[in-house]
Structure formats: C-alpha cells, structure tokens
Amino acid sequence: MQKSTAEITRIVEETVQGLGYEFVDFERLPRGLMRITIDSQAEGGVGVDDCEAVSNQITALFTVEGIDYERLEVASPGVERPLKRASEWARFVGRPAHVELYEPMKAEGFPEAGRRKLDGIILGIEGEPGNEVISFSFEELDIARTPSQAAKSRQSGKAAKPKADPVHVTFGINDVDRANLIAELDFKGKHE
C-alpha cells in the first residue's frame, strides 16, 4: 500500500533530524520526483557532501519502506530560504523577508483594499504553539536581487526618493500562504 505524503514527510523528517540536519521541506512532484530540502546551522550551511549523505540514507529508507519514486533530490534551501515553522521565524528575527498572506491585511498606510504581499523585516514571534503571531515591519527594502540592480543602485547614488515610514503589523502564522527570506547578496566584487 502506497504511503501518503504526510506519512513520507514524517519519516523523512525523523531521518533527516536523526542525521543531525534541519528538515526544511519535502515535496512529492510529478513524474515520481521526491525533493527534500535540508539545512544546517553549522558554519557554511549545507554542502554537497551533506546532501549526498542524506540522499544515501533516504534511498535506503525508501527501499525498506517500499516507497515508490523515480528520482530523489536533496538540496539546501538556498539564499531565499522558505519560512514555514515558528522555529524558523524565530531563528531569522531581524532578517528581511517576503510574505504572502491568504487574505489582504488592512493597516494604516496600506491601500484601502488591504495588502496581501509584504516585504520587510521580521521583528519577532510569540504565542502558543499552533497560534503564533508574527511581528513584522513592512518597509521599502533597498536590496539588489541581481548584479544589474546593484550596479544601477550604485550609479544612482541611492538617494533617488525618500522612503515611506515602516508599517508595523502582526499576523498569525496560520494566515501565511508562503514566506521566504530575501537574500542580501554582495555584488560589489573583490576588493584588494
């Protein structure tokens, strides 16, 4: 009997954590692809050797459990790491993030219809497990996401237009459709 995605997620999460890594996500995708995302708080994060070790263990696990799949991918979450669990929100307090809510939020400084997509800074998280509330500062971020954006920003002198004041909002973790960190990449190159 084929295992449900929830059952597979549970056993993959237990295995990944047992190997000393942080379980981030499990996806069951078309054409028999199973994608597992792992992380590590060790310096340097997750490397190819880490992904290989987890892949070897999961391959053996899937064989023993009789889980049918065509391809297995094990990867790091990347620079724009998804935020799903309360522990992840707490770990990245002070970092810039992109948040998409299920329903538009109304707040002073937002359009009349509200706002569903927010970029800003994670201020904190508190509350009972399962009902956590996230404090967030919605603001204009001056973060270049590509080398050409970084070059344009440097050429314009970064003083183009005054920024609006941040809007401090709170929302429940259960109101979040998806969220991820916003990468703060350095495109300046090496200086000697």
PDB file of C-alpha atoms in Angstrom:
ATOM      1  CA  MET A   1       0.000   0.000   0.000  1.00  0.00           C
ATOM      2  CA  GLN A   2       1.389   3.398  -1.038  1.00  0.00           C
ATOM      3  CA  LYS A   3       2.180   5.766   1.856  1.00  0.00           C
ATOM      4  CA  SER A   4       0.575   9.205   1.994  1.00  0.00           C
ATOM      5  CA  THR A   5       2.643  12.358   1.555  1.00  0.00           C
ATOM      6  CA  ALA A   6       2.110  13.133   5.266  1.00  0.00           C
ATOM      7  CA  GLU A   7       3.488   9.698   6.273  1.00  0.00           C
ATOM      8  CA  ILE A   8       6.504  10.068   3.977  1.00  0.00           C
ATOM      9  CA  THR A   9       7.123  13.607   5.270  1.00  0.00           C
ATOM     10  CA  ARG A  10       7.112  12.334   8.870  1.00  0.00           C
ATOM     11  CA  ILE A  11       9.625   9.533   8.259  1.00  0.00           C
ATOM     12  CA  VAL A  12      11.867  11.751   6.097  1.00  0.00           C
ATOM     13  CA  GLU A  13      11.826  14.477   8.774  1.00  0.00           C
ATOM     14  CA  GLU A  14      12.747  11.971  11.511  1.00  0.00           C
ATOM     15  CA  THR A  15      15.580  10.572   9.376  1.00  0.00           C
ATOM     16  CA  VAL A  16      16.992  13.989   8.419  1.00  0.00           C
ATOM     17  CA  GLN A  17      16.923  15.163  12.043  1.00  0.00           C
ATOM     18  CA  GLY A  18      18.461  11.865  13.149  1.00  0.00           C
ATOM     19  CA  LEU A  19      21.391  12.577  10.831  1.00  0.00           C
ATOM     20  CA  GLY A  20      21.893  15.956  12.559  1.00  0.00           C
ATOM     21  CA  TYR A  21      20.387  18.215   9.907  1.00  0.00           C
ATOM     22  CA  GLU A  22      17.425  20.575   9.998  1.00  0.00           C
ATOM     23  CA  PHE A  23      14.455  19.356   7.955  1.00  0.00           C
ATOM     24  CA  VAL A  24      13.060  22.229   5.855  1.00  0.00           C
ATOM     25  CA  ASP A  25      10.663  20.685   3.342  1.00  0.00           C
ATOM     26  CA  PHE A  26       9.514  17.589   1.479  1.00  0.00           C
ATOM     27  CA  GLU A  27       7.774  17.765  -1.894  1.00  0.00           C
ATOM     28  CA  ARG A  28       6.232  14.972  -3.924  1.00  0.00           C
ATOM     29  CA  LEU A  29       6.265  16.231  -7.502  1.00  0.00           C
ATOM     30  CA  PRO A  30       5.095  14.892 -10.898  1.00  0.00           C
ATOM     31  CA  ARG A  31       6.975  12.126 -12.702  1.00  0.00           C
ATOM     32  CA  GLY A  32       7.994  10.399  -9.471  1.00  0.00           C
ATOM     33  CA  LEU A  33      10.272  13.189  -8.212  1.00  0.00           C
ATOM     34  CA  MET A  34      10.787  13.432  -4.441  1.00  0.00           C
ATOM     35  CA  ARG A  35      12.516  16.664  -3.318  1.00  0.00           C
ATOM     36  CA  ILE A  36      13.905  17.037   0.194  1.00  0.00           C
ATOM     37  CA  THR A  37      15.296  20.334   1.467  1.00  0.00           C
ATOM     38  CA  ILE A  38      17.691  20.325   4.416  1.00  0.00           C
ATOM     39  CA  ASP A  39      19.653  22.954   6.316  1.00  0.00           C
ATOM     40  CA  SER A  40      22.350  23.149   8.946  1.00  0.00           C
ATOM     41  CA  GLN A  41      23.220  25.814  11.479  1.00  0.00           C
ATOM     42  CA  ALA A  42      26.878  24.820  11.216  1.00  0.00           C
ATOM     43  CA  GLU A  43      29.163  27.378   9.614  1.00  0.00           C
ATOM     44  CA  GLY A  44      28.970  27.116   5.836  1.00  0.00           C
ATOM     45  CA  GLY A  45      25.462  25.641   5.911  1.00  0.00           C
ATOM     46  CA  VAL A  46      24.736  22.580   3.784  1.00  0.00           C
ATOM     47  CA  GLY A  47      27.257  21.314   1.266  1.00  0.00           C
ATOM     48  CA  VAL A  48      27.259  18.686  -1.469  1.00  0.00           C
ATOM     49  CA  ASP A  49      28.640  16.045   0.926  1.00  0.00           C
ATOM     50  CA  ASP A  50      25.761  16.710   3.336  1.00  0.00           C
ATOM     51  CA  CYS A  51      23.201  16.318   0.553  1.00  0.00           C
ATOM     52  CA  GLU A  52      24.880  13.103  -0.587  1.00  0.00           C
ATOM     53  CA  ALA A  53      24.850  11.622   2.938  1.00  0.00           C
ATOM     54  CA  VAL A  54      21.143  12.404   3.364  1.00  0.00           C
ATOM     55  CA  SER A  55      20.352  11.117  -0.155  1.00  0.00           C
ATOM     56  CA  ASN A  56      22.081   7.793   0.545  1.00  0.00           C
ATOM     57  CA  GLN A  57      20.200   7.368   3.827  1.00  0.00           C
ATOM     58  CA  ILE A  58      16.815   8.321   2.310  1.00  0.00           C
ATOM     59  CA  THR A  59      17.379   5.979  -0.657  1.00  0.00           C
ATOM     60  CA  ALA A  60      17.909   3.088   1.785  1.00  0.00           C
ATOM     61  CA  LEU A  61      14.908   4.222   3.847  1.00  0.00           C
ATOM     62  CA  PHE A  62      12.617   4.349   0.781  1.00  0.00           C
ATOM     63  CA  THR A  63      13.755   0.842  -0.216  1.00  0.00           C
ATOM     64  CA  VAL A  64      12.999  -0.571   3.253  1.00  0.00           C
ATOM     65  CA  GLU A  65       9.652   1.274   3.479  1.00  0.00           C
ATOM     66  CA  GLY A  66       8.651   0.276  -0.071  1.00  0.00           C
ATOM     67  CA  ILE A  67       8.189   3.883  -1.196  1.00  0.00           C
ATOM     68  CA  ASP A  68       7.997   4.126  -4.970  1.00  0.00           C
ATOM     69  CA  TYR A  69       9.801   7.025  -6.664  1.00  0.00           C
ATOM     70  CA  GLU A  70      11.716   7.744  -9.877  1.00  0.00           C
ATOM     71  CA  ARG A  71      14.130  10.479  -8.772  1.00  0.00           C
ATOM     72  CA  LEU A  72      15.312  11.864  -5.443  1.00  0.00           C
ATOM     73  CA  GLU A  73      16.708  15.364  -4.961  1.00  0.00           C
ATOM     74  CA  VAL A  74      18.275  16.540  -1.712  1.00  0.00           C
ATOM     75  CA  ALA A  75      19.244  20.212  -1.605  1.00  0.00           C
ATOM     76  CA  SER A  76      19.880  23.208   0.629  1.00  0.00           C
ATOM     77  CA  PRO A  77      17.102  25.799   0.945  1.00  0.00           C
ATOM     78  CA  GLY A  78      19.186  28.391  -0.896  1.00  0.00           C
ATOM     79  CA  VAL A  79      19.585  32.067  -0.132  1.00  0.00           C
ATOM     80  CA  GLU A  80      15.845  32.763  -0.299  1.00  0.00           C
ATOM     81  CA  ARG A  81      15.032  30.102   2.294  1.00  0.00           C
ATOM     82  CA  PRO A  82      11.334  29.352   2.825  1.00  0.00           C
ATOM     83  CA  LEU A  83       9.856  30.095   6.249  1.00  0.00           C
ATOM     84  CA  LYS A  84       7.248  27.562   7.370  1.00  0.00           C
ATOM     85  CA  ARG A  85       7.657  26.729  11.062  1.00  0.00           C
ATOM     86  CA  ALA A  86       7.609  29.023  14.098  1.00  0.00           C
ATOM     87  CA  SER A  87      11.195  27.985  14.925  1.00  0.00           C
ATOM     88  CA  GLU A  88      12.333  29.253  11.510  1.00  0.00           C
ATOM     89  CA  TRP A  89      10.650  32.634  12.034  1.00  0.00           C
ATOM     90  CA  ALA A  90      12.315  32.907  15.459  1.00  0.00           C
ATOM     91  CA  ARG A  91      15.727  31.930  14.062  1.00  0.00           C
ATOM     92  CA  PHE A  92      15.632  34.682  11.435  1.00  0.00           C
ATOM     93  CA  VAL A  93      14.380  37.633  13.528  1.00  0.00           C
ATOM     94  CA  GLY A  94      15.951  40.814  12.178  1.00  0.00           C
ATOM     95  CA  ARG A  95      16.291  39.465   8.633  1.00  0.00           C
ATOM     96  CA  PRO A  96      14.409  40.737   5.561  1.00  0.00           C
ATOM     97  CA  ALA A  97      11.587  38.530   4.306  1.00  0.00           C
ATOM     98  CA  HIS A  98       8.858  38.342   1.675  1.00  0.00           C
ATOM     99  CA  VAL A  99       5.448  37.255   2.974  1.00  0.00           C
ATOM    100  CA  GLU A 100       2.268  36.373   1.095  1.00  0.00           C
ATOM    101  CA  LEU A 101      -0.887  36.146   3.187  1.00  0.00           C
ATOM    102  CA  TYR A 102      -4.049  34.199   2.340  1.00  0.00           C
ATOM    103  CA  GLU A 103      -6.203  37.329   2.791  1.00  0.00           C
ATOM    104  CA  PRO A 104      -5.335  41.025   2.388  1.00  0.00           C
ATOM    105  CA  MET A 105      -4.368  42.758   5.627  1.00  0.00           C
ATOM    106  CA  LYS A 106      -5.652  46.198   6.458  1.00  0.00           C
ATOM    107  CA  ALA A 107      -3.378  48.633   8.287  1.00  0.00           C
ATOM    108  CA  GLU A 108      -2.683  52.345   8.390  1.00  0.00           C
ATOM    109  CA  GLY A 109      -0.505  53.190   5.393  1.00  0.00           C
ATOM    110  CA  PHE A 110      -1.890  50.304   3.285  1.00  0.00           C
ATOM    111  CA  PRO A 111      -4.208  50.693   0.271  1.00  0.00           C
ATOM    112  CA  GLU A 112      -7.943  50.709   1.055  1.00  0.00           C
ATOM    113  CA  ALA A 113      -8.343  47.124  -0.217  1.00  0.00           C
ATOM    114  CA  GLY A 114      -5.500  45.982   2.033  1.00  0.00           C
ATOM    115  CA  ARG A 115      -2.244  44.291   1.205  1.00  0.00           C
ATOM    116  CA  ARG A 116      -1.552  40.581   0.730  1.00  0.00           C
ATOM    117  CA  LYS A 117       2.160  40.684  -0.186  1.00  0.00           C
ATOM    118  CA  LEU A 118       4.641  42.230   2.224  1.00  0.00           C
ATOM    119  CA  ASP A 119       8.391  42.809   2.118  1.00  0.00           C
ATOM    120  CA  GLY A 120      10.110  43.890   5.295  1.00  0.00           C
ATOM    121  CA  ILE A 121      11.913  42.815   8.451  1.00  0.00           C
ATOM    122  CA  ILE A 122      10.910  40.026  10.840  1.00  0.00           C
ATOM    123  CA  LEU A 123      10.610  41.640  14.289  1.00  0.00           C
ATOM    124  CA  GLY A 124       9.605  38.617  16.368  1.00  0.00           C
ATOM    125  CA  ILE A 125       7.202  35.768  17.015  1.00  0.00           C
ATOM    126  CA  GLU A 126       5.251  34.857  20.123  1.00  0.00           C
ATOM    127  CA  GLY A 127       2.217  32.923  21.242  1.00  0.00           C
ATOM    128  CA  GLU A 128       1.051  29.402  21.923  1.00  0.00           C
ATOM    129  CA  PRO A 129       2.262  26.619  19.592  1.00  0.00           C
ATOM    130  CA  GLY A 130      -0.019  26.465  16.563  1.00  0.00           C
ATOM    131  CA  ASN A 131      -1.327  30.001  17.150  1.00  0.00           C
ATOM    132  CA  GLU A 132       1.883  32.024  16.973  1.00  0.00           C
ATOM    133  CA  VAL A 133       1.726  35.692  15.985  1.00  0.00           C
ATOM    134  CA  ILE A 134       4.479  37.263  13.899  1.00  0.00           C
ATOM    135  CA  SER A 135       5.537  40.902  14.354  1.00  0.00           C
ATOM    136  CA  PHE A 136       6.681  42.353  11.055  1.00  0.00           C
ATOM    137  CA  SER A 137       7.925  45.720   9.821  1.00  0.00           C
ATOM    138  CA  PHE A 138       6.571  46.329   6.302  1.00  0.00           C
ATOM    139  CA  GLU A 139       9.016  48.669   4.616  1.00  0.00           C
ATOM    140  CA  GLU A 140      10.747  49.563   1.403  1.00  0.00           C
ATOM    141  CA  LEU A 141      13.907  47.498   1.260  1.00  0.00           C
ATOM    142  CA  ASP A 142      16.930  48.659  -0.704  1.00  0.00           C
ATOM    143  CA  ILE A 143      18.205  45.171  -1.543  1.00  0.00           C
ATOM    144  CA  ALA A 144      19.557  44.417  -5.001  1.00  0.00           C
ATOM    145  CA  ARG A 145      18.470  40.993  -6.238  1.00  0.00           C
ATOM    146  CA  THR A 146      20.631  40.924  -9.367  1.00  0.00           C
ATOM    147  CA  PRO A 147      24.062  42.354 -10.285  1.00  0.00           C
ATOM    148  CA  SER A 148      22.431  44.816 -12.704  1.00  0.00           C
ATOM    149  CA  GLN A 149      20.135  46.131  -9.953  1.00  0.00           C
ATOM    150  CA  ALA A 150      23.158  46.578  -7.679  1.00  0.00           C
ATOM    151  CA  ALA A 151      25.028  48.487 -10.400  1.00  0.00           C
ATOM    152  CA  LYS A 152      22.030  50.762 -11.093  1.00  0.00           C
ATOM    153  CA  SER A 153      21.628  51.451  -7.384  1.00  0.00           C
ATOM    154  CA  ARG A 154      25.319  52.396  -7.033  1.00  0.00           C
ATOM    155  CA  GLN A 155      25.164  54.631 -10.143  1.00  0.00           C
ATOM    156  CA  SER A 156      22.051  56.478  -8.980  1.00  0.00           C
ATOM    157  CA  GLY A 157      23.681  57.315  -5.669  1.00  0.00           C
ATOM    158  CA  LYS A 158      20.958  55.575  -3.608  1.00  0.00           C
ATOM    159  CA  ALA A 159      19.232  58.909  -2.915  1.00  0.00           C
ATOM    160  CA  ALA A 160      16.518  58.677  -5.549  1.00  0.00           C
ATOM    161  CA  LYS A 161      13.336  59.097  -3.489  1.00  0.00           C
ATOM    162  CA  PRO A 162      12.573  59.313   0.203  1.00  0.00           C
ATOM    163  CA  LYS A 163      11.381  56.059   1.749  1.00  0.00           C
ATOM    164  CA  ALA A 164       7.979  55.766   3.407  1.00  0.00           C
ATOM    165  CA  ASP A 165       7.884  55.112   7.132  1.00  0.00           C
ATOM    166  CA  PRO A 166       7.779  51.418   8.075  1.00  0.00           C
ATOM    167  CA  VAL A 167       4.374  49.990   8.962  1.00  0.00           C
ATOM    168  CA  HIS A 168       4.479  47.622  11.942  1.00  0.00           C
ATOM    169  CA  VAL A 169       1.946  44.811  11.599  1.00  0.00           C
ATOM    170  CA  THR A 170       1.162  41.475  13.224  1.00  0.00           C
ATOM    171  CA  PHE A 171      -0.379  38.396  11.648  1.00  0.00           C
ATOM    172  CA  GLY A 172      -0.910  34.803  12.637  1.00  0.00           C
ATOM    173  CA  ILE A 173       1.449  32.153  11.337  1.00  0.00           C
ATOM    174  CA  ASN A 174      -1.663  30.343  10.070  1.00  0.00           C
ATOM    175  CA  ASP A 175      -2.505  33.392   7.913  1.00  0.00           C
ATOM    176  CA  VAL A 176       0.722  32.978   5.910  1.00  0.00           C
ATOM    177  CA  ASP A 177       0.298  31.352   2.490  1.00  0.00           C
ATOM    178  CA  ARG A 178       4.048  31.386   1.838  1.00  0.00           C
ATOM    179  CA  ALA A 179       7.106  33.253   3.047  1.00  0.00           C
ATOM    180  CA  ASN A 180      10.819  33.296   2.377  1.00  0.00           C
ATOM    181  CA  LEU A 181      13.930  35.193   3.343  1.00  0.00           C
ATOM    182  CA  ILE A 182      15.094  37.897   0.964  1.00  0.00           C
ATOM    183  CA  ALA A 183      18.711  37.316   0.027  1.00  0.00           C
ATOM    184  CA  GLU A 184      21.159  40.045   0.942  1.00  0.00           C
ATOM    185  CA  LEU A 185      23.821  39.414  -1.683  1.00  0.00           C
ATOM    186  CA  ASP A 186      27.027  41.389  -2.149  1.00  0.00           C
ATOM    187  CA  PHE A 187      27.572  42.167  -5.824  1.00  0.00           C
ATOM    188  CA  LYS A 188      30.486  44.552  -5.269  1.00  0.00           C
ATOM    189  CA  GLY A 189      33.165  42.064  -6.199  1.00  0.00           C
ATOM    190  CA  LYS A 190      36.502  41.513  -4.527  1.00  0.00           C
ATOM    191  CA  HIS A 191      38.494  44.444  -3.263  1.00  0.00           C
ATOM    192  CA  GLU A 192      42.198  44.074  -2.570  1.00  0.00           C
TER     193      GLU A 192
END
